Amino acid sequence: MRRRLKVEYWPVQDRAAWSALLQPGGLLRPGGAFADLQATTLWSHEQAYGHWLAFSMKQGINLSSTDPVVRVTDCLVRAWAESMSDLCLLYTSDA
């Protein structure tokens, strides 16, 4: 079973970035990249990122002391992709 972190348990930097993505724009101020997304799409992104954070923790990454950008390493992304391969097969298999 895949685990995820709920937004309220995300590190401060991650919550701040998420909040910035959701900020609506103004007359002369652009909004965040997710400001106009539908609720179900936002929910999907939130769930996926929560899974990523939980996976990162399981791999020994200290989320609160590591910058979100620095966490994305080749090694961690490969491990994430491998961990997802069984799940992807469930949706793509003809069997």
C-alpha atoms as one frame of an Amber mdcrd trajectory, in Angstrom:
protein
   0.000   0.000   0.000   1.328   3.424  -0.958   1.530   5.957   1.819   1.299
   9.715   1.513   1.772  12.762   3.664  -1.223  15.037   4.038  -0.566  18.710
   3.285  -0.686  19.691   6.945   2.317  17.404   7.567   4.394  18.660   4.640
   7.561  20.581   5.514   7.155  24.363   5.762   8.990  25.007   2.461   6.761
  22.564   0.592   3.565  24.046   2.043   4.730  27.554   1.133   5.473  26.480
  -2.448   2.085  24.716  -2.680   0.337  27.825  -1.381   2.138  29.983  -3.965
   0.978  27.648  -6.738  -2.631  28.157  -5.647  -2.591  31.975  -5.349  -5.090
  33.656  -7.646  -3.823  36.378  -9.904  -4.852  40.011  -9.916  -5.259  42.704
 -12.497  -1.507  43.276 -12.821  -0.245  40.237 -10.950  -0.059  36.727 -12.396
  -1.453  33.915 -10.321   0.200  30.686  -9.333   0.562  27.908 -11.897  -2.255
  25.896 -10.267  -4.605  28.833  -9.602  -7.055  27.934 -12.357  -7.029  24.145
 -12.042 -10.173  22.213 -11.222 -10.562  20.815  -7.698 -10.142  17.209  -8.838
  -6.919  18.050 -10.671  -5.576  19.864  -7.609  -6.510  16.871  -5.475  -4.587
  14.575  -7.841  -1.471  16.755  -7.697  -1.720  17.015  -3.913  -2.042  13.243
  -3.547   0.861  12.559  -5.896   3.162  15.017  -4.134   2.161  13.577  -0.767
   3.130  10.120  -2.069   6.469  11.524  -3.290   7.191  13.036   0.127   6.288
   9.825   1.963   8.475   7.823  -0.415  11.348  10.267   0.079  11.054   9.890
   3.849  11.050   6.107   3.530  14.302   6.421   1.555  15.881   8.296   4.476
  15.535  11.869   3.229  15.160  14.384   6.062  12.400  16.520   4.582  12.561
  19.354   7.081  16.280  19.996   6.640  16.573  19.429   2.892  15.525  21.986
   0.292  12.716  20.557  -1.898  14.739  21.073  -5.096  17.835  19.379  -3.646
  15.760  16.296  -2.774  15.204  15.497  -6.451  18.234  13.373  -7.292  18.733
  10.892 -10.131  19.002   8.081  -7.604  15.774   9.002  -5.795  13.807   9.505
  -9.016  14.985   6.116 -10.324  13.954   4.446  -7.057  10.575   6.216  -7.257
  10.041   5.043 -10.846  10.930   1.484  -9.904   8.542   1.581  -6.961   5.772
   2.773  -9.270   6.336   0.152 -11.970   4.070  -2.444 -10.337   1.315   0.119
  -9.911   1.630   1.222 -13.544   1.369  -2.382 -14.720  -2.026  -2.638 -13.045
  -3.333   0.092 -15.327  -1.505  -0.765 -18.533  -1.508  -4.557 -18.606  -3.687
  -6.378 -21.117  -3.878  -9.407 -18.843
